[in-house]
mmCIF file of C-alpha atoms in Angstrom:
data_model
loop_
_atom_site.group_PDB
_atom_site.id
_atom_site.type_symbol
_atom_site.label_atom_id
_atom_site.label_comp_id
_atom_site.label_asym_id
_atom_site.label_seq_id
_atom_site.Cartn_x
_atom_site.Cartn_y
_atom_site.Cartn_z
ATOM 1 C CA ALA A 189 -1.528 14.787 -11.417
ATOM 2 C CA GLN A 190 0.605 11.862 -10.395
ATOM 3 C CA THR A 191 -0.438 8.519 -11.830
ATOM 4 C CA VAL A 192 0.946 4.988 -11.852
ATOM 5 C CA THR A 193 0.102 2.446 -14.530
ATOM 6 C CA GLN A 194 0.710 -1.283 -14.497
ATOM 7 C CA SER A 195 -0.263 -2.660 -17.868
ATOM 8 C CA GLN A 196 -0.051 -6.352 -16.998
ATOM 9 C CA PRO A 197 -3.061 -7.466 -14.916
ATOM 10 C CA GLU A 198 -1.755 -11.041 -14.685
ATOM 11 C CA MET A 199 1.447 -12.931 -15.345
ATOM 12 C CA SER A 200 2.446 -16.531 -14.918
ATOM 13 C CA VAL A 201 5.879 -18.170 -15.096
ATOM 14 C CA GLN A 202 7.534 -21.430 -14.132
ATOM 15 C CA GLU A 203 9.552 -21.754 -10.980
ATOM 16 C CA ALA A 204 13.204 -20.693 -11.388
ATOM 17 C CA GLU A 205 12.423 -18.495 -14.397
ATOM 18 C CA THR A 206 13.016 -14.764 -14.521
ATOM 19 C CA VAL A 207 10.033 -12.448 -14.805
ATOM 20 C CA THR A 208 9.752 -8.711 -15.329
ATOM 21 C CA LEU A 209 6.790 -6.634 -14.186
ATOM 22 C CA SER A 210 6.182 -3.295 -15.880
ATOM 23 C CA CYS A 211 5.294 0.043 -14.357
ATOM 24 C CA THR A 212 5.073 3.524 -15.819
ATOM 25 C CA TYR A 213 4.288 6.668 -13.941
ATOM 26 C CA ASP A 214 3.734 10.347 -14.410
ATOM 27 C CA THR A 215 4.886 13.121 -12.147
ATOM 28 C CA SER A 216 6.056 16.683 -12.504
ATOM 29 C CA GLU A 217 8.394 16.353 -9.546
ATOM 30 C CA ASN A 218 12.120 15.969 -10.003
ATOM 31 C CA ASN A 219 12.820 14.261 -6.704
ATOM 32 C CA TYR A 220 10.568 11.414 -5.670
ATOM 33 C CA TYR A 221 10.582 7.785 -4.585
ATOM 34 C CA LEU A 222 9.273 4.676 -6.272
ATOM 35 C CA PHE A 223 8.335 1.434 -4.587
ATOM 36 C CA TRP A 224 7.352 -2.108 -5.366
ATOM 37 C CA TYR A 225 5.117 -3.764 -2.814
ATOM 38 C CA LYS A 226 4.048 -7.393 -2.705
ATOM 39 C CA GLN A 227 0.669 -8.536 -1.375
ATOM 40 C CA PRO A 228 0.462 -12.311 -0.865
ATOM 41 C CA PRO A 229 -2.806 -14.109 -0.065
ATOM 42 C CA SER A 230 -2.263 -13.199 3.583
ATOM 43 C CA ARG A 231 -3.158 -9.646 2.414
ATOM 44 C CA GLN A 232 -0.293 -7.890 4.185
ATOM 45 C CA MET A 233 1.542 -5.517 1.875
ATOM 46 C CA ILE A 234 5.292 -6.051 2.078
ATOM 47 C CA LEU A 235 7.917 -3.724 0.643
ATOM 48 C CA VAL A 236 10.012 -5.420 -2.003
ATOM 49 C CA ILE A 237 12.267 -2.612 -3.144
ATOM 50 C CA ARG A 238 12.598 1.177 -3.116
ATOM 51 C CA GLN A 239 14.240 3.528 -5.616
ATOM 52 C CA GLU A 240 15.185 7.159 -5.096
ATOM 53 C CA ALA A 241 14.732 9.150 -8.287
ATOM 54 C CA TYR A 242 17.903 11.170 -7.876
ATOM 55 C CA LYS A 243 19.990 7.991 -7.763
ATOM 56 C CA GLN A 244 20.964 6.696 -11.176
ATOM 57 C CA GLN A 245 21.960 3.288 -9.877
ATOM 58 C CA ASN A 246 19.187 0.737 -10.003
ATOM 59 C CA ALA A 247 18.158 -0.689 -6.641
ATOM 60 C CA THR A 248 18.630 -4.385 -5.948
ATOM 61 C CA GLU A 249 17.500 -6.642 -3.111
ATOM 62 C CA ASN A 250 18.725 -10.211 -3.490
ATOM 63 C CA ARG A 251 16.687 -11.742 -6.331
ATOM 64 C CA PHE A 252 14.766 -8.502 -6.937
ATOM 65 C CA SER A 253 16.073 -5.652 -9.039
ATOM 66 C CA VAL A 254 14.603 -2.696 -10.850
ATOM 67 C CA ASN A 255 15.203 -1.049 -14.188
ATOM 68 C CA PHE A 256 14.618 2.635 -13.510
ATOM 69 C CA GLN A 257 14.417 4.818 -16.599
ATOM 70 C CA LYS A 258 13.753 8.334 -15.324
ATOM 71 C CA ALA A 259 13.398 10.026 -18.698
ATOM 72 C CA ALA A 260 10.934 7.408 -19.853
ATOM 73 C CA LYS A 261 9.213 7.365 -16.446
ATOM 74 C CA SER A 262 9.488 3.621 -16.329
ATOM 75 C CA PHE A 263 10.148 1.468 -13.271
ATOM 76 C CA SER A 264 10.100 -2.270 -13.935
ATOM 77 C CA LEU A 265 10.733 -5.037 -11.412
ATOM 78 C CA LYS A 266 12.786 -8.086 -12.302
ATOM 79 C CA ILE A 267 12.497 -11.232 -10.221
ATOM 80 C CA SER A 268 15.281 -13.730 -10.844
ATOM 81 C CA ASP A 269 15.139 -17.428 -10.004
ATOM 82 C CA SER A 270 11.462 -17.105 -9.144
ATOM 83 C CA GLN A 271 10.116 -19.138 -6.242
ATOM 84 C CA LEU A 272 6.660 -20.420 -5.348
ATOM 85 C CA GLY A 273 6.595 -17.941 -2.473
ATOM 86 C CA ASP A 274 6.804 -15.079 -4.949
ATOM 87 C CA THR A 275 3.205 -15.740 -5.952
ATOM 88 C CA ALA A 276 1.341 -12.548 -5.017
ATOM 89 C CA MET A 277 -0.107 -9.275 -6.225
ATOM 90 C CA TYR A 278 2.622 -6.772 -6.973
ATOM 91 C CA PHE A 279 1.975 -3.053 -6.736
ATOM 92 C CA CYS A 280 4.091 -0.246 -8.053
ATOM 93 C CA ALA A 281 3.802 2.980 -6.074
ATOM 94 C CA LEU A 282 4.967 6.568 -6.414
ATOM 95 C CA GLU A 283 5.439 8.902 -3.503
ATOM 96 C CA ARG A 284 3.653 12.032 -4.672
ATOM 97 C CA GLY A 285 4.552 14.218 -1.737
ATOM 98 C CA ALA A 286 5.494 13.538 1.825
ATOM 99 C CA GLN A 287 3.798 10.333 2.912
ATOM 100 C CA LYS A 288 1.348 10.200 0.016
ATOM 101 C CA LEU A 289 1.695 7.021 -2.000
ATOM 102 C CA VAL A 290 -0.084 6.589 -5.333
ATOM 103 C CA PHE A 291 -0.465 2.945 -6.311
ATOM 104 C CA GLY A 292 -0.906 1.203 -9.633
ATOM 105 C CA GLN A 293 -3.671 -1.299 -10.266
ATOM 106 C CA GLY A 294 -1.420 -4.249 -9.509
ATOM 107 C CA THR A 295 -0.122 -7.318 -11.354
ATOM 108 C CA ARG A 296 -1.150 -10.763 -10.197
ATOM 109 C CA LEU A 297 1.929 -12.967 -10.483
ATOM 110 C CA THR A 298 1.671 -16.738 -10.300
ATOM 111 C CA ILE A 299 4.738 -18.948 -10.041
ATOM 112 C CA ASN A 300 3.992 -22.469 -11.229
ATOM 113 C CA PRO A 301 5.877 -25.531 -9.960
ATOM 114 C CA GLU B 217 4.438 -11.453 14.201
ATOM 115 C CA THR B 218 3.630 -8.393 12.172
ATOM 116 C CA GLY B 219 4.597 -4.959 13.429
ATOM 117 C CA VAL B 220 1.185 -3.607 12.444
ATOM 118 C CA THR B 221 -1.879 -5.434 13.741
ATOM 119 C CA GLN B 222 -5.414 -4.860 12.551
ATOM 120 C CA THR B 223 -8.626 -6.135 14.098
ATOM 121 C CA PRO B 224 -11.001 -7.544 13.216
ATOM 122 C CA ARG B 225 -9.806 -9.470 10.178
ATOM 123 C CA HIS B 226 -13.321 -9.679 8.801
ATOM 124 C CA LEU B 227 -16.395 -7.578 9.477
ATOM 125 C CA VAL B 228 -19.922 -7.767 8.143
ATOM 126 C CA MET B 229 -22.256 -4.930 8.968
ATOM 127 C CA GLY B 230 -25.595 -3.551 7.973
ATOM 128 C CA MET B 231 -26.003 -0.064 6.616
ATOM 129 C CA THR B 232 -27.437 1.191 9.906
ATOM 130 C CA ASN B 233 -24.757 -0.313 12.140
ATOM 131 C CA LYS B 234 -21.886 1.445 13.856
ATOM 132 C CA LYS B 235 -18.580 -0.374 14.037
ATOM 133 C CA SER B 236 -14.906 0.435 14.492
ATOM 134 C CA LEU B 237 -11.716 -0.857 12.947
ATOM 135 C CA LYS B 238 -8.607 -0.931 15.078
ATOM 136 C CA CYS B 239 -4.956 -0.672 14.142
ATOM 137 C CA GLU B 240 -1.960 -0.952 16.443
ATOM 138 C CA GLN B 241 1.689 -0.595 15.519
ATOM 139 C CA HIS B 242 4.597 -1.925 17.575
ATOM 140 C CA LEU B 243 7.358 -0.278 15.560
ATOM 141 C CA GLY B 244 7.759 3.004 17.402
ATOM 142 C CA HIS B 245 6.579 4.961 14.371
ATOM 143 C CA ASN B 246 5.100 8.449 14.446
ATOM 144 C CA ALA B 247 2.859 8.341 11.403
ATOM 145 C CA MET B 248 -0.167 6.161 10.694
ATOM 146 C CA TYR B 249 -2.386 5.782 7.646
ATOM 147 C CA TRP B 250 -5.699 4.358 6.495
ATOM 148 C CA TYR B 251 -6.047 3.022 2.957
ATOM 149 C CA LYS B 252 -9.023 1.568 1.104
ATOM 150 C CA GLN B 253 -8.471 -1.303 -1.329
ATOM 151 C CA SER B 254 -11.480 -2.028 -3.522
ATOM 152 C CA ALA B 255 -11.730 -4.777 -6.084
ATOM 153 C CA LYS B 256 -10.111 -3.810 -9.383
ATOM 154 C CA LYS B 257 -9.084 -0.367 -8.118
ATOM 155 C CA PRO B 258 -5.739 0.912 -6.872
ATOM 156 C CA LEU B 259 -5.230 1.466 -3.178
ATOM 157 C CA GLU B 260 -6.602 4.805 -2.109
ATOM 158 C CA LEU B 261 -5.106 6.824 0.707
ATOM 159 C CA MET B 262 -7.820 7.948 3.106
ATOM 160 C CA PHE B 263 -6.178 9.581 6.122
ATOM 161 C CA VAL B 264 -2.726 10.388 7.446
ATOM 162 C CA TYR B 265 -1.823 11.087 11.055
ATOM 163 C CA ASN B 266 1.479 12.465 12.311
ATOM 164 C CA PHE B 267 2.128 12.553 16.035
ATOM 165 C CA LYS B 268 -1.620 11.981 16.615
ATOM 166 C CA GLU B 269 -2.604 14.940 14.436
ATOM 167 C CA GLN B 270 -4.514 14.446 11.213
ATOM 168 C CA THR B 271 -2.455 15.861 8.354
ATOM 169 C CA GLU B 272 -4.335 14.425 5.384
ATOM 170 C CA ASN B 273 -7.981 13.743 4.611
ATOM 171 C CA ASN B 274 -8.337 12.611 1.039
ATOM 172 C CA SER B 275 -11.927 13.828 0.615
ATOM 173 C CA VAL B 276 -13.279 10.904 2.578
ATOM 174 C CA PRO B 277 -17.049 10.908 3.321
ATOM 175 C CA SER B 278 -17.953 11.800 6.884
ATOM 176 C CA ARG B 279 -19.425 8.344 7.504
ATOM 177 C CA PHE B 280 -15.767 7.363 8.015
ATOM 178 C CA SER B 281 -14.424 8.953 11.179
ATOM 179 C CA PRO B 282 -10.790 8.327 12.151
ATOM 180 C CA GLU B 283 -9.354 8.617 15.623
ATOM 181 C CA CYS B 284 -5.720 8.551 16.713
ATOM 182 C CA PRO B 285 -5.443 8.647 20.519
ATOM 183 C CA ASN B 286 -1.664 8.099 20.459
ATOM 184 C CA SER B 287 1.097 7.329 17.990
ATOM 185 C CA SER B 288 0.591 3.575 18.360
ATOM 186 C CA HIS B 289 -3.151 3.299 17.839
ATOM 187 C CA LEU B 290 -5.458 4.267 15.026
ATOM 188 C CA PHE B 291 -9.177 3.669 14.715
ATOM 189 C CA LEU B 292 -11.657 4.032 11.904
ATOM 190 C CA HIS B 293 -15.207 4.519 13.131
ATOM 191 C CA LEU B 294 -17.882 3.508 10.660
ATOM 192 C CA HIS B 295 -21.543 4.519 10.590
ATOM 193 C CA THR B 296 -24.357 4.412 8.035
ATOM 194 C CA LEU B 297 -22.106 2.892 5.410
ATOM 195 C CA GLN B 298 -23.143 2.049 1.880
ATOM 196 C CA PRO B 299 -22.636 -1.259 0.028
ATOM 197 C CA GLU B 300 -19.984 0.411 -2.142
ATOM 198 C CA ASP B 301 -17.910 0.903 0.999
ATOM 199 C CA SER B 302 -17.259 -2.840 1.051
ATOM 200 C CA ALA B 303 -13.511 -3.236 0.655
ATOM 201 C CA LEU B 304 -10.273 -4.199 2.345
ATOM 202 C CA TYR B 305 -9.177 -1.468 4.735
ATOM 203 C CA LEU B 306 -5.452 -1.354 5.305
ATOM 204 C CA CYS B 307 -3.582 0.422 8.033
ATOM 205 C CA ALA B 308 0.062 1.408 7.715
ATOM 206 C CA SER B 309 2.689 3.172 9.774
ATOM 207 C CA SER B 310 6.001 4.858 9.062
ATOM 208 C CA GLN B 311 8.818 6.573 10.878
ATOM 209 C CA GLY B 312 7.459 10.018 10.140
ATOM 210 C CA GLN B 313 7.310 12.660 7.482
ATOM 211 C CA GLY B 314 9.356 12.155 4.391
ATOM 212 C CA ALA B 315 9.653 9.253 2.017
ATOM 213 C CA ASN B 316 9.919 6.656 4.674
ATOM 214 C CA ILE B 317 8.885 3.081 4.135
ATOM 215 C CA GLN B 318 5.320 2.364 5.117
ATOM 216 C CA TYR B 319 4.627 -0.882 6.922
ATOM 217 C CA PHE B 320 1.208 -2.394 6.445
ATOM 218 C CA GLY B 321 -1.145 -4.533 8.452
ATOM 219 C CA ALA B 322 -3.097 -7.434 6.988
ATOM 220 C CA GLY B 323 -6.263 -5.387 6.702
ATOM 221 C CA THR B 324 -9.895 -5.707 7.673
ATOM 222 C CA ARG B 325 -12.177 -7.168 5.034
ATOM 223 C CA LEU B 326 -15.407 -5.191 5.358
ATOM 224 C CA SER B 327 -18.713 -6.232 3.839
ATOM 225 C CA VAL B 328 -21.654 -3.839 4.022
ATOM 226 C CA LEU B 329 -25.022 -5.468 3.477
#
């Protein structure tokens, strides 16, 4: 069975600091996709970044980057120069088959001024 | 303006009521989804529709009845719900089959009394 685990229920950092959110997963598939979604207080889930498992290069999107370790089944999200608007719940997700996303429990990230 | 709109934003209903949740996407996508987000639990996929046809039912109780009249609209009809059905119900859409990015609405917060 595919599972996603986020071991950090809550994190808090100061504005402008760098923060890393952890995610581990389990799957027997060789080709799959991993995602980080952000859910601010407005409740709408927003895609932050996507990683294709067959690509060795880590995905980056401006201040957001991932450290994808396929052998270790680890997929962490690094947020550089954190901003107040980054305050949100962050969910790691694994695509376990066409269109079927499995989500982790989430990490509540607070950026303090 | 979000590409995926859900109404109502909040809903309170008794266990004997019948209500419906509505989702509309303006992105030209062919696939639509219902998810359930309960407190302290990961998001759970409920249903998947592709080109108006249901392609996934994740063992959802029959008191939840989805309807997809066209590729832009998705409904979730509710009847004789239980208090444990109280949750945030999220709708999403994507381009189609495959590991395409899913775009989410802001959800309907449902409380069953």
